[in-house]
Short mmCIF file of N, CA and C and ligand atoms in Angstrom, two decimals:
data_model
loop_
_atom_site.label_atom_id
_atom_site.label_comp_id
_atom_site.label_asym_id
_atom_site.label_seq_id
_atom_site.Cartn_x
_atom_site.Cartn_y
_atom_site.Cartn_z
N MET A 119 91.67 -77.60 -50.30
CA MET A 119 90.52 -77.49 -51.20
C MET A 119 91.02 -77.66 -52.63
N HIS A 120 90.38 -78.49 -53.37
CA HIS A 120 90.78 -78.65 -54.76
C HIS A 120 89.64 -79.33 -55.51
N PHE A 121 89.73 -79.30 -56.83
CA PHE A 121 88.81 -80.13 -57.60
C PHE A 121 89.57 -80.78 -58.74
N THR A 122 89.02 -81.89 -59.21
CA THR A 122 89.68 -82.71 -60.22
C THR A 122 88.68 -83.03 -61.31
N LEU A 123 89.12 -82.93 -62.56
CA LEU A 123 88.30 -83.36 -63.69
C LEU A 123 89.02 -84.49 -64.40
N THR A 124 88.27 -85.53 -64.73
CA THR A 124 88.89 -86.69 -65.38
C THR A 124 88.03 -87.15 -66.55
N LEU A 125 88.67 -87.80 -67.50
CA LEU A 125 87.93 -88.47 -68.56
C LEU A 125 87.42 -89.81 -68.03
N PRO A 126 86.28 -90.26 -68.55
CA PRO A 126 85.80 -91.59 -68.16
C PRO A 126 86.78 -92.66 -68.68
N PRO A 127 86.82 -93.82 -68.02
CA PRO A 127 87.77 -94.86 -68.44
C PRO A 127 87.67 -95.25 -69.91
N TRP A 128 86.45 -95.30 -70.47
CA TRP A 128 86.34 -95.68 -71.88
C TRP A 128 87.06 -94.68 -72.78
N ALA A 129 87.03 -93.38 -72.39
CA ALA A 129 87.67 -92.36 -73.23
C ALA A 129 89.19 -92.44 -73.14
N VAL A 130 89.68 -92.81 -71.97
CA VAL A 130 91.13 -93.04 -71.85
C VAL A 130 91.54 -94.19 -72.78
N ALA A 131 90.76 -95.27 -72.75
CA ALA A 131 91.06 -96.43 -73.60
C ALA A 131 90.95 -96.08 -75.08
N GLU A 132 89.94 -95.29 -75.43
CA GLU A 132 89.77 -94.91 -76.84
C GLU A 132 90.92 -94.01 -77.31
N ASN A 133 91.40 -93.12 -76.44
CA ASN A 133 92.57 -92.32 -76.81
C ASN A 133 93.77 -93.21 -77.09
N GLU A 134 93.94 -94.24 -76.27
CA GLU A 134 95.09 -95.13 -76.45
C GLU A 134 94.94 -95.99 -77.70
N ARG A 135 93.69 -96.24 -78.09
CA ARG A 135 93.43 -97.12 -79.24
C ARG A 135 93.64 -96.38 -80.57
N LEU A 136 93.48 -95.07 -80.58
CA LEU A 136 93.58 -94.30 -81.82
C LEU A 136 95.02 -94.29 -82.34
N PRO A 137 95.18 -94.15 -83.67
CA PRO A 137 96.53 -93.96 -84.20
C PRO A 137 97.13 -92.64 -83.71
N ALA A 138 98.45 -92.58 -83.67
CA ALA A 138 99.12 -91.37 -83.19
C ALA A 138 98.89 -90.19 -84.12
N LEU A 139 98.74 -90.48 -85.42
CA LEU A 139 98.54 -89.43 -86.42
C LEU A 139 97.17 -89.58 -87.06
N LEU A 140 96.43 -88.47 -87.15
CA LEU A 140 95.18 -88.43 -87.89
C LEU A 140 95.37 -87.35 -88.96
N PRO A 141 95.78 -87.77 -90.16
CA PRO A 141 96.30 -86.80 -91.13
C PRO A 141 95.28 -85.79 -91.64
N THR A 142 94.04 -86.19 -91.92
CA THR A 142 93.10 -85.25 -92.54
C THR A 142 92.14 -84.67 -91.51
N LEU A 143 91.54 -83.52 -91.87
CA LEU A 143 90.54 -82.93 -90.97
C LEU A 143 89.36 -83.86 -90.76
N GLU A 144 89.02 -84.60 -91.81
CA GLU A 144 87.91 -85.55 -91.69
C GLU A 144 88.26 -86.68 -90.72
N ASP A 145 89.50 -87.14 -90.75
CA ASP A 145 89.94 -88.16 -89.78
C ASP A 145 89.76 -87.65 -88.35
N ARG A 146 90.20 -86.41 -88.15
CA ARG A 146 90.17 -85.84 -86.80
C ARG A 146 88.74 -85.63 -86.33
N MET A 147 87.89 -85.08 -87.23
CA MET A 147 86.50 -84.85 -86.83
C MET A 147 85.76 -86.17 -86.62
N ALA A 148 86.04 -87.16 -87.45
CA ALA A 148 85.38 -88.46 -87.28
C ALA A 148 85.69 -89.03 -85.89
N ALA A 149 86.92 -88.88 -85.44
CA ALA A 149 87.27 -89.37 -84.10
C ALA A 149 86.53 -88.58 -83.03
N VAL A 150 86.43 -87.27 -83.20
CA VAL A 150 85.74 -86.43 -82.21
C VAL A 150 84.25 -86.79 -82.16
N VAL A 151 83.64 -86.96 -83.32
CA VAL A 151 82.22 -87.31 -83.35
C VAL A 151 82.00 -88.69 -82.73
N HIS A 152 82.92 -89.61 -82.97
CA HIS A 152 82.86 -90.94 -82.35
C HIS A 152 82.85 -90.82 -80.82
N PHE A 153 83.72 -89.98 -80.29
CA PHE A 153 83.75 -89.77 -78.84
C PHE A 153 82.44 -89.14 -78.35
N SER A 154 81.87 -88.21 -79.11
CA SER A 154 80.63 -87.57 -78.68
C SER A 154 79.50 -88.59 -78.59
N ARG A 155 79.48 -89.51 -79.54
CA ARG A 155 78.44 -90.54 -79.52
C ARG A 155 78.64 -91.48 -78.33
N LEU A 156 79.87 -91.91 -78.13
CA LEU A 156 80.14 -92.81 -77.00
C LEU A 156 79.81 -92.14 -75.67
N ASN A 157 80.01 -90.83 -75.59
CA ASN A 157 79.76 -90.14 -74.32
C ASN A 157 78.29 -90.20 -73.92
N ILE A 158 77.40 -90.15 -74.90
CA ILE A 158 75.98 -90.28 -74.53
C ILE A 158 75.60 -91.75 -74.37
N GLU A 159 76.17 -92.61 -75.20
CA GLU A 159 75.81 -94.03 -75.07
C GLU A 159 76.30 -94.62 -73.75
N GLN A 160 77.46 -94.15 -73.30
CA GLN A 160 78.00 -94.63 -72.02
C GLN A 160 77.44 -93.84 -70.83
N GLN A 161 76.64 -92.80 -71.14
CA GLN A 161 76.02 -91.96 -70.10
C GLN A 161 77.06 -91.34 -69.18
N THR A 162 78.13 -90.81 -69.82
CA THR A 162 79.21 -90.19 -69.05
C THR A 162 79.27 -88.69 -69.28
N GLY A 163 78.30 -88.12 -70.01
CA GLY A 163 78.29 -86.67 -70.24
C GLY A 163 77.40 -86.31 -71.41
N GLY A 164 77.42 -85.03 -71.77
CA GLY A 164 76.62 -84.54 -72.87
C GLY A 164 77.20 -84.93 -74.22
N PRO A 165 76.49 -84.57 -75.31
CA PRO A 165 76.86 -85.04 -76.65
C PRO A 165 77.97 -84.21 -77.30
N PHE A 166 79.03 -83.95 -76.54
CA PHE A 166 80.08 -83.07 -77.04
C PHE A 166 81.46 -83.66 -76.79
N ALA A 167 82.33 -83.48 -77.78
CA ALA A 167 83.71 -83.93 -77.67
C ALA A 167 84.59 -82.93 -78.41
N ALA A 168 85.88 -82.95 -78.10
CA ALA A 168 86.83 -82.05 -78.75
C ALA A 168 88.20 -82.71 -78.74
N GLY A 169 89.01 -82.36 -79.73
CA GLY A 169 90.36 -82.93 -79.80
C GLY A 169 91.38 -81.84 -80.03
N VAL A 170 92.55 -81.99 -79.42
CA VAL A 170 93.68 -81.12 -79.73
C VAL A 170 94.69 -81.93 -80.53
N PHE A 171 95.10 -81.36 -81.67
CA PHE A 171 96.04 -82.00 -82.58
C PHE A 171 97.12 -81.00 -82.97
N GLU A 172 98.28 -81.52 -83.37
CA GLU A 172 99.22 -80.65 -84.08
C GLU A 172 98.59 -80.38 -85.45
N ARG A 173 98.42 -79.10 -85.78
CA ARG A 173 97.69 -78.74 -86.99
C ARG A 173 98.30 -79.34 -88.25
N ASP A 174 99.62 -79.29 -88.37
CA ASP A 174 100.25 -79.62 -89.65
C ASP A 174 100.51 -81.12 -89.83
N THR A 175 100.67 -81.85 -88.74
CA THR A 175 100.97 -83.27 -88.85
C THR A 175 99.77 -84.15 -88.50
N GLY A 176 98.82 -83.61 -87.75
CA GLY A 176 97.72 -84.43 -87.26
C GLY A 176 98.07 -85.27 -86.05
N ARG A 177 99.22 -85.00 -85.45
CA ARG A 177 99.58 -85.75 -84.24
C ARG A 177 98.57 -85.45 -83.15
N ARG A 178 97.99 -86.50 -82.59
CA ARG A 178 96.95 -86.35 -81.57
C ARG A 178 97.58 -86.06 -80.22
N VAL A 179 97.08 -85.01 -79.57
CA VAL A 179 97.48 -84.77 -78.17
C VAL A 179 96.47 -85.46 -77.26
N VAL A 180 95.20 -85.12 -77.42
CA VAL A 180 94.16 -85.77 -76.60
C VAL A 180 92.79 -85.44 -77.17
N ILE A 181 91.86 -86.35 -77.01
CA ILE A 181 90.45 -86.09 -77.29
C ILE A 181 89.70 -86.21 -75.97
N GLY A 182 88.90 -85.19 -75.66
CA GLY A 182 88.16 -85.18 -74.41
C GLY A 182 86.67 -85.03 -74.66
N VAL A 183 85.90 -85.21 -73.60
CA VAL A 183 84.44 -85.16 -73.70
C VAL A 183 83.86 -84.30 -72.59
N ASN A 184 82.62 -83.91 -72.80
CA ASN A 184 81.86 -83.15 -71.80
C ASN A 184 81.66 -83.99 -70.54
N ARG A 185 81.87 -83.35 -69.36
CA ARG A 185 81.74 -84.06 -68.08
C ARG A 185 80.91 -83.27 -67.07
N VAL A 186 80.04 -82.37 -67.55
CA VAL A 186 79.33 -81.44 -66.66
C VAL A 186 78.60 -82.17 -65.54
N MET A 187 77.70 -83.06 -65.90
CA MET A 187 76.86 -83.68 -64.87
C MET A 187 77.66 -84.67 -64.04
N ALA A 188 78.52 -85.44 -64.69
CA ALA A 188 79.29 -86.46 -63.96
C ALA A 188 80.22 -85.83 -62.94
N ALA A 189 80.72 -84.63 -63.26
CA ALA A 189 81.72 -83.99 -62.39
C ALA A 189 81.12 -82.90 -61.51
N ASN A 190 79.80 -82.68 -61.61
CA ASN A 190 79.18 -81.57 -60.90
C ASN A 190 79.93 -80.27 -61.17
N CYS A 191 80.15 -79.98 -62.45
CA CYS A 191 80.98 -78.84 -62.82
C CYS A 191 80.44 -78.25 -64.12
N SER A 192 79.80 -77.08 -64.03
CA SER A 192 79.15 -76.52 -65.23
C SER A 192 80.15 -76.07 -66.28
N SER A 193 81.43 -75.91 -65.90
CA SER A 193 82.43 -75.50 -66.89
C SER A 193 83.14 -76.69 -67.56
N ALA A 194 82.75 -77.91 -67.21
CA ALA A 194 83.45 -79.09 -67.76
C ALA A 194 82.93 -79.43 -69.16
N HIS A 195 82.85 -78.42 -70.00
CA HIS A 195 82.50 -78.64 -71.41
C HIS A 195 83.66 -79.34 -72.11
N ALA A 196 83.37 -79.95 -73.25
CA ALA A 196 84.38 -80.74 -73.96
C ALA A 196 85.62 -79.90 -74.30
N GLU A 197 85.39 -78.65 -74.73
CA GLU A 197 86.53 -77.81 -75.13
C GLU A 197 87.42 -77.48 -73.93
N VAL A 198 86.79 -77.14 -72.80
CA VAL A 198 87.57 -76.81 -71.60
C VAL A 198 88.31 -78.05 -71.10
N MET A 199 87.62 -79.19 -71.08
CA MET A 199 88.27 -80.45 -70.69
C MET A 199 89.51 -80.71 -71.56
N THR A 200 89.32 -80.58 -72.86
CA THR A 200 90.37 -81.00 -73.80
C THR A 200 91.54 -80.03 -73.83
N LEU A 201 91.23 -78.72 -73.86
CA LEU A 201 92.32 -77.74 -73.83
C LEU A 201 93.11 -77.87 -72.52
N SER A 202 92.40 -78.08 -71.42
CA SER A 202 93.08 -78.20 -70.12
C SER A 202 93.93 -79.46 -70.06
N LEU A 203 93.39 -80.57 -70.55
CA LEU A 203 94.17 -81.81 -70.57
C LEU A 203 95.40 -81.66 -71.46
N ALA A 204 95.22 -81.02 -72.62
CA ALA A 204 96.36 -80.84 -73.52
C ALA A 204 97.44 -80.00 -72.85
N GLN A 205 97.03 -78.96 -72.15
CA GLN A 205 98.01 -78.10 -71.48
C GLN A 205 98.73 -78.85 -70.36
N GLN A 206 98.00 -79.71 -69.65
CA GLN A 206 98.65 -80.52 -68.62
C GLN A 206 99.63 -81.51 -69.25
N LEU A 207 99.19 -82.17 -70.34
CA LEU A 207 100.04 -83.18 -70.98
C LEU A 207 101.29 -82.55 -71.58
N LEU A 208 101.15 -81.33 -72.12
CA LEU A 208 102.28 -80.66 -72.78
C LEU A 208 103.06 -79.78 -71.82
N GLY A 209 102.54 -79.59 -70.61
CA GLY A 209 103.26 -78.84 -69.60
C GLY A 209 103.35 -77.35 -69.89
N THR A 210 102.25 -76.78 -70.40
CA THR A 210 102.26 -75.34 -70.69
C THR A 210 100.85 -74.78 -70.56
N TYR A 211 100.74 -73.54 -70.13
CA TYR A 211 99.44 -72.87 -70.11
C TYR A 211 99.14 -72.21 -71.44
N ASP A 212 100.13 -72.17 -72.35
CA ASP A 212 99.98 -71.46 -73.63
C ASP A 212 100.35 -72.39 -74.77
N LEU A 213 99.31 -72.90 -75.45
CA LEU A 213 99.56 -73.83 -76.57
C LEU A 213 100.16 -73.11 -77.78
N GLY A 214 100.21 -71.77 -77.71
CA GLY A 214 100.83 -71.00 -78.79
C GLY A 214 102.16 -70.41 -78.39
N GLY A 215 102.79 -70.99 -77.39
CA GLY A 215 104.03 -70.44 -76.86
C GLY A 215 105.21 -70.60 -77.81
N PRO A 216 106.33 -69.95 -77.49
CA PRO A 216 107.51 -69.99 -78.36
C PRO A 216 108.01 -71.41 -78.59
N GLY A 217 108.36 -71.70 -79.83
CA GLY A 217 108.95 -73.00 -80.14
C GLY A 217 107.97 -74.14 -80.26
N MET A 218 106.68 -73.85 -80.09
CA MET A 218 105.70 -74.94 -80.15
C MET A 218 105.14 -75.05 -81.56
N PRO A 219 104.75 -76.26 -81.97
CA PRO A 219 104.02 -76.38 -83.24
C PRO A 219 102.66 -75.72 -83.12
N ALA A 220 102.03 -75.41 -84.25
CA ALA A 220 100.67 -74.86 -84.21
C ALA A 220 99.69 -75.95 -83.78
N TYR A 221 98.91 -75.65 -82.76
CA TYR A 221 97.92 -76.62 -82.29
C TYR A 221 96.54 -76.24 -82.77
N GLN A 222 95.74 -77.27 -82.98
CA GLN A 222 94.40 -77.14 -83.56
C GLN A 222 93.38 -77.80 -82.63
N LEU A 223 92.25 -77.10 -82.43
CA LEU A 223 91.14 -77.67 -81.66
C LEU A 223 90.04 -78.07 -82.64
N VAL A 224 89.62 -79.32 -82.56
CA VAL A 224 88.56 -79.85 -83.41
C VAL A 224 87.36 -80.15 -82.52
N VAL A 225 86.20 -79.55 -82.85
CA VAL A 225 85.01 -79.65 -81.99
C VAL A 225 83.79 -80.02 -82.84
N ASN A 226 82.86 -80.76 -82.24
CA ASN A 226 81.70 -81.20 -83.02
C ASN A 226 80.58 -80.15 -83.13
N TRP A 227 80.86 -78.88 -82.83
CA TRP A 227 80.02 -77.74 -83.24
C TRP A 227 80.74 -76.48 -82.81
N ARG A 228 80.21 -75.32 -83.19
CA ARG A 228 80.82 -74.07 -82.76
C ARG A 228 80.79 -73.97 -81.23
N PRO A 229 81.90 -73.56 -80.62
CA PRO A 229 81.94 -73.47 -79.15
C PRO A 229 80.88 -72.50 -78.61
N CYS A 230 80.40 -72.80 -77.41
CA CYS A 230 79.48 -71.91 -76.70
C CYS A 230 80.24 -70.65 -76.28
N VAL A 231 79.52 -69.73 -75.66
CA VAL A 231 80.14 -68.45 -75.31
C VAL A 231 81.29 -68.65 -74.31
N MET A 232 81.17 -69.58 -73.38
CA MET A 232 82.26 -69.83 -72.44
C MET A 232 83.47 -70.43 -73.15
N CYS A 233 83.23 -71.43 -73.98
CA CYS A 233 84.33 -72.12 -74.65
C CYS A 233 84.98 -71.24 -75.71
N TYR A 234 84.20 -70.32 -76.28
CA TYR A 234 84.77 -69.33 -77.20
C TYR A 234 85.87 -68.55 -76.47
N GLY A 235 85.58 -68.13 -75.25
CA GLY A 235 86.60 -67.45 -74.45
C GLY A 235 87.77 -68.36 -74.15
N ALA A 236 87.48 -69.62 -73.84
CA ALA A 236 88.56 -70.57 -73.54
C ALA A 236 89.48 -70.76 -74.75
N VAL A 237 88.88 -70.75 -75.95
CA VAL A 237 89.67 -70.86 -77.18
C VAL A 237 90.64 -69.68 -77.28
N LEU A 238 90.12 -68.46 -77.02
CA LEU A 238 90.97 -67.27 -77.11
C LEU A 238 92.15 -67.34 -76.15
N TRP A 239 91.93 -67.91 -74.96
CA TRP A 239 92.97 -67.94 -73.94
C TRP A 239 93.94 -69.10 -74.11
N SER A 240 93.61 -70.06 -74.98
CA SER A 240 94.34 -71.33 -74.97
C SER A 240 95.65 -71.32 -75.72
N GLY A 241 95.76 -70.44 -76.74
CA GLY A 241 96.96 -70.45 -77.58
C GLY A 241 96.84 -71.30 -78.83
N ILE A 242 95.68 -71.93 -79.06
CA ILE A 242 95.55 -72.68 -80.31
C ILE A 242 95.55 -71.73 -81.50
N ARG A 243 95.95 -72.24 -82.67
CA ARG A 243 96.05 -71.42 -83.88
C ARG A 243 94.98 -71.76 -84.90
N SER A 244 94.20 -72.79 -84.62
CA SER A 244 93.26 -73.28 -85.62
C SER A 244 92.06 -73.90 -84.91
N LEU A 245 90.86 -73.55 -85.38
CA LEU A 245 89.62 -74.11 -84.83
C LEU A 245 88.86 -74.78 -85.97
N VAL A 246 88.60 -76.05 -85.83
CA VAL A 246 87.86 -76.81 -86.84
C VAL A 246 86.55 -77.25 -86.22
N ILE A 247 85.43 -76.93 -86.88
CA ILE A 247 84.11 -77.25 -86.32
C ILE A 247 83.25 -77.95 -87.36
N ALA A 248 82.30 -78.74 -86.85
CA ALA A 248 81.41 -79.49 -87.74
C ALA A 248 80.32 -78.59 -88.32
N GLY A 249 80.02 -77.49 -87.61
CA GLY A 249 79.00 -76.57 -88.07
C GLY A 249 78.90 -75.41 -87.11
N SER A 250 78.14 -74.38 -87.48
CA SER A 250 78.05 -73.19 -86.64
C SER A 250 76.64 -72.61 -86.64
N GLY A 251 75.70 -73.26 -87.25
CA GLY A 251 74.34 -72.74 -87.38
C GLY A 251 73.49 -73.07 -86.16
N PRO A 252 72.19 -72.74 -86.27
CA PRO A 252 71.28 -72.93 -85.13
C PRO A 252 70.86 -74.38 -84.89
N GLU A 253 71.31 -75.29 -85.74
CA GLU A 253 70.81 -76.67 -85.64
C GLU A 253 71.07 -77.30 -84.28
N LEU A 254 72.26 -77.05 -83.72
CA LEU A 254 72.59 -77.67 -82.43
C LEU A 254 71.56 -77.29 -81.37
N GLU A 255 71.30 -75.99 -81.24
CA GLU A 255 70.35 -75.54 -80.22
C GLU A 255 68.93 -76.01 -80.55
N GLN A 256 68.60 -75.99 -81.84
CA GLN A 256 67.25 -76.40 -82.23
C GLN A 256 67.00 -77.88 -81.93
N ILE A 257 68.00 -78.70 -82.17
CA ILE A 257 67.82 -80.14 -81.99
C ILE A 257 67.87 -80.52 -80.52
N THR A 258 68.84 -79.94 -79.78
CA THR A 258 69.08 -80.42 -78.41
C THR A 258 68.42 -79.59 -77.33
N GLY A 259 68.22 -78.28 -77.55
CA GLY A 259 67.69 -77.42 -76.51
C GLY A 259 68.73 -76.77 -75.63
N PHE A 260 70.02 -77.04 -75.88
CA PHE A 260 71.06 -76.35 -75.11
C PHE A 260 71.08 -74.87 -75.50
N ASP A 261 71.38 -74.00 -74.53
CA ASP A 261 71.53 -72.56 -74.77
C ASP A 261 73.02 -72.26 -74.83
N GLU A 262 73.52 -71.96 -76.02
CA GLU A 262 74.96 -71.77 -76.21
C GLU A 262 75.43 -70.36 -75.85
N GLY A 263 74.48 -69.48 -75.51
CA GLY A 263 74.85 -68.15 -75.01
C GLY A 263 74.98 -67.12 -76.11
N PRO A 264 75.18 -65.84 -75.71
CA PRO A 264 75.22 -64.73 -76.66
C PRO A 264 76.57 -64.63 -77.35
N ILE A 265 76.75 -65.38 -78.39
CA ILE A 265 78.03 -65.39 -79.11
C ILE A 265 78.20 -64.07 -79.85
N HIS A 266 79.42 -63.59 -79.97
CA HIS A 266 79.71 -62.32 -80.65
C HIS A 266 79.28 -62.41 -82.12
N PRO A 267 78.61 -61.36 -82.64
CA PRO A 267 78.13 -61.44 -84.04
C PRO A 267 79.26 -61.64 -85.04
N ASP A 268 80.44 -61.14 -84.73
CA ASP A 268 81.59 -61.37 -85.62
C ASP A 268 82.59 -62.32 -84.97
N TRP A 269 82.07 -63.42 -84.43
CA TRP A 269 82.92 -64.37 -83.68
C TRP A 269 84.06 -64.90 -84.55
N ARG A 270 83.75 -65.13 -85.82
CA ARG A 270 84.78 -65.70 -86.70
C ARG A 270 85.89 -64.67 -86.95
N GLY A 271 85.48 -63.42 -87.24
CA GLY A 271 86.46 -62.36 -87.49
C GLY A 271 87.32 -62.08 -86.27
N GLU A 272 86.69 -62.12 -85.08
CA GLU A 272 87.46 -61.86 -83.85
C GLU A 272 88.52 -62.93 -83.63
N LEU A 273 88.21 -64.16 -83.99
CA LEU A 273 89.22 -65.23 -83.89
C LEU A 273 90.33 -65.01 -84.91
N GLU A 274 89.93 -64.72 -86.15
CA GLU A 274 90.92 -64.60 -87.22
C GLU A 274 91.84 -63.41 -86.98
N ARG A 275 91.29 -62.32 -86.40
CA ARG A 275 92.14 -61.17 -86.09
C ARG A 275 93.16 -61.50 -85.01
N ARG A 276 92.93 -62.55 -84.26
CA ARG A 276 93.88 -62.99 -83.24
C ARG A 276 94.73 -64.17 -83.72
N GLY A 277 94.73 -64.39 -85.01
CA GLY A 277 95.60 -65.42 -85.56
C GLY A 277 95.09 -66.83 -85.42
N ILE A 278 93.77 -66.98 -85.22
CA ILE A 278 93.17 -68.32 -85.09
C ILE A 278 92.31 -68.56 -86.32
N GLU A 279 92.75 -69.47 -87.19
CA GLU A 279 91.95 -69.77 -88.38
C GLU A 279 90.70 -70.54 -87.98
N VAL A 280 89.64 -70.41 -88.77
CA VAL A 280 88.39 -71.13 -88.52
C VAL A 280 88.03 -71.94 -89.76
N ILE A 281 87.84 -73.24 -89.57
CA ILE A 281 87.43 -74.11 -90.66
C ILE A 281 86.11 -74.75 -90.25
N ASP A 282 85.06 -74.46 -91.03
CA ASP A 282 83.69 -74.85 -90.67
C ASP A 282 83.21 -75.97 -91.61
N HIS A 283 82.13 -76.63 -91.20
CA HIS A 283 81.40 -77.60 -92.04
C HIS A 283 82.21 -78.86 -92.34
N VAL A 284 82.90 -79.39 -91.34
CA VAL A 284 83.61 -80.66 -91.52
C VAL A 284 82.74 -81.77 -90.89
N LEU A 285 82.27 -82.68 -91.70
CA LEU A 285 81.40 -83.80 -91.27
C LEU A 285 80.16 -83.32 -90.52
N THR A 286 79.51 -82.31 -91.08
CA THR A 286 78.35 -81.71 -90.43
C THR A 286 77.26 -82.74 -90.14
N GLU A 287 76.93 -83.54 -91.13
CA GLU A 287 75.82 -84.48 -90.96
C GLU A 287 76.13 -85.53 -89.89
N ALA A 288 77.37 -85.95 -89.80
CA ALA A 288 77.75 -86.93 -88.78
C ALA A 288 77.56 -86.35 -87.38
N ALA A 289 77.92 -85.07 -87.22
CA ALA A 289 77.74 -84.42 -85.92
C ALA A 289 76.26 -84.28 -85.59
N LEU A 290 75.47 -83.86 -86.59
CA LEU A 290 74.03 -83.68 -86.35
C LEU A 290 73.36 -84.99 -85.98
N ALA A 291 73.83 -86.08 -86.53
CA ALA A 291 73.22 -87.38 -86.23
C ALA A 291 73.35 -87.70 -84.75
N VAL A 292 74.47 -87.32 -84.14
CA VAL A 292 74.64 -87.58 -82.70
C VAL A 292 73.70 -86.69 -81.88
N TYR A 293 73.51 -85.44 -82.31
CA TYR A 293 72.59 -84.57 -81.58
C TYR A 293 71.16 -85.10 -81.65
N ARG A 294 70.81 -85.63 -82.81
CA ARG A 294 69.46 -86.21 -82.94
C ARG A 294 69.32 -87.44 -82.04
N GLN A 295 70.39 -88.25 -81.99
CA GLN A 295 70.37 -89.43 -81.12
C GLN A 295 70.21 -88.99 -79.66
N PHE A 296 70.93 -87.94 -79.28
CA PHE A 296 70.83 -87.41 -77.91
C PHE A 296 69.41 -86.92 -77.63
N ALA A 297 68.84 -86.18 -78.59
CA ALA A 297 67.52 -85.56 -78.37
C ALA A 297 66.44 -86.61 -78.19
N THR A 298 66.58 -87.74 -78.84
CA THR A 298 65.56 -88.78 -78.74
C THR A 298 65.82 -89.73 -77.58
N SER A 299 66.94 -89.54 -76.86
CA SER A 299 67.30 -90.47 -75.79
C SER A 299 66.62 -90.13 -74.47
N GLY A 300 66.05 -88.90 -74.38
CA GLY A 300 65.44 -88.50 -73.12
C GLY A 300 66.44 -88.05 -72.09
N ALA A 301 67.71 -87.84 -72.48
CA ALA A 301 68.73 -87.41 -71.53
C ALA A 301 68.49 -85.96 -71.10
N THR A 302 69.06 -85.61 -69.95
CA THR A 302 68.87 -84.27 -69.39
C THR A 302 69.60 -83.23 -70.21
N VAL A 303 68.93 -82.11 -70.50
CA VAL A 303 69.58 -80.93 -71.09
C VAL A 303 69.83 -79.98 -69.93
N TYR A 304 71.12 -79.80 -69.59
CA TYR A 304 71.49 -79.22 -68.29
C TYR A 304 71.77 -77.73 -68.37
N ASN A 305 70.98 -76.97 -69.11
CA ASN A 305 71.17 -75.52 -69.11
C ASN A 305 71.16 -74.98 -67.69
N GLY A 306 71.87 -73.85 -67.48
CA GLY A 306 71.87 -73.21 -66.18
C GLY A 306 70.49 -72.66 -65.83
N ARG A 307 70.33 -72.21 -64.58
CA ARG A 307 69.10 -71.58 -64.10
C ARG A 307 67.92 -72.54 -64.12
N GLY A 308 68.22 -73.83 -63.97
CA GLY A 308 67.16 -74.81 -63.77
C GLY A 308 66.14 -74.88 -64.86
N GLY A 309 66.56 -74.64 -66.07
CA GLY A 309 65.67 -74.84 -67.19
C GLY A 309 64.87 -73.62 -67.58
N THR A 310 65.26 -72.43 -67.07
CA THR A 310 64.63 -71.19 -67.52
C THR A 310 64.76 -71.10 -69.04
N THR A 311 63.67 -70.75 -69.68
CA THR A 311 63.70 -70.73 -71.14
C THR A 311 64.67 -69.67 -71.63
N PRO A 312 65.62 -70.05 -72.49
CA PRO A 312 66.56 -69.06 -73.01
C PRO A 312 65.87 -68.10 -73.96
N PRO A 313 66.42 -66.89 -74.14
CA PRO A 313 65.80 -65.93 -75.05
C PRO A 313 65.72 -66.49 -76.46
N GLY A 314 64.61 -66.30 -77.09
CA GLY A 314 64.46 -66.73 -78.47
C GLY A 314 64.00 -68.17 -78.62
N ALA A 315 63.92 -68.89 -77.51
CA ALA A 315 63.55 -70.31 -77.60
C ALA A 315 62.05 -70.46 -77.78
ZN1 LIG B 125 81.10 -74.78 -74.08
#
């Protein structure tokens, strides 16, 4: 018994096409947002992507995308895909292990409640997001779950820096494109209305 998660072929090719170094946070987020757009245009997953980079050099480890529907796997969010791929590629379960450079996760919005936990367990030292407000849920209808009210402080107390508002408008443009595409919003419980919706 086993299961396998894979990136779609276009995402493998796009990873190979990117430069090895993406020096600025804007470079890194632009690549992540590009992947999120391609993921909906290619109909290979939801409008989410994430990248793992060496924080200080911008060396790219991998950029991954959401694969929930394609893989029949509700946990195949972009962050889980990407952190898991990075750990496989680097041969470690702990991206913050001894002797390793500081690794950074770049995501096109604040992680959902599941991916927030995955961030804590991953060993990354830095989280870069395009935004953290209600716009994602308002535009798309996804239910991101009951995030901790002091989510940012809880990360920082564990040595994970948080950098918000990087290319916010570019990320929102992809969510708007997704919302107008008629694609499925795959919340759990078969579309039960989330609290507050
Ligand atoms: Zn998630």
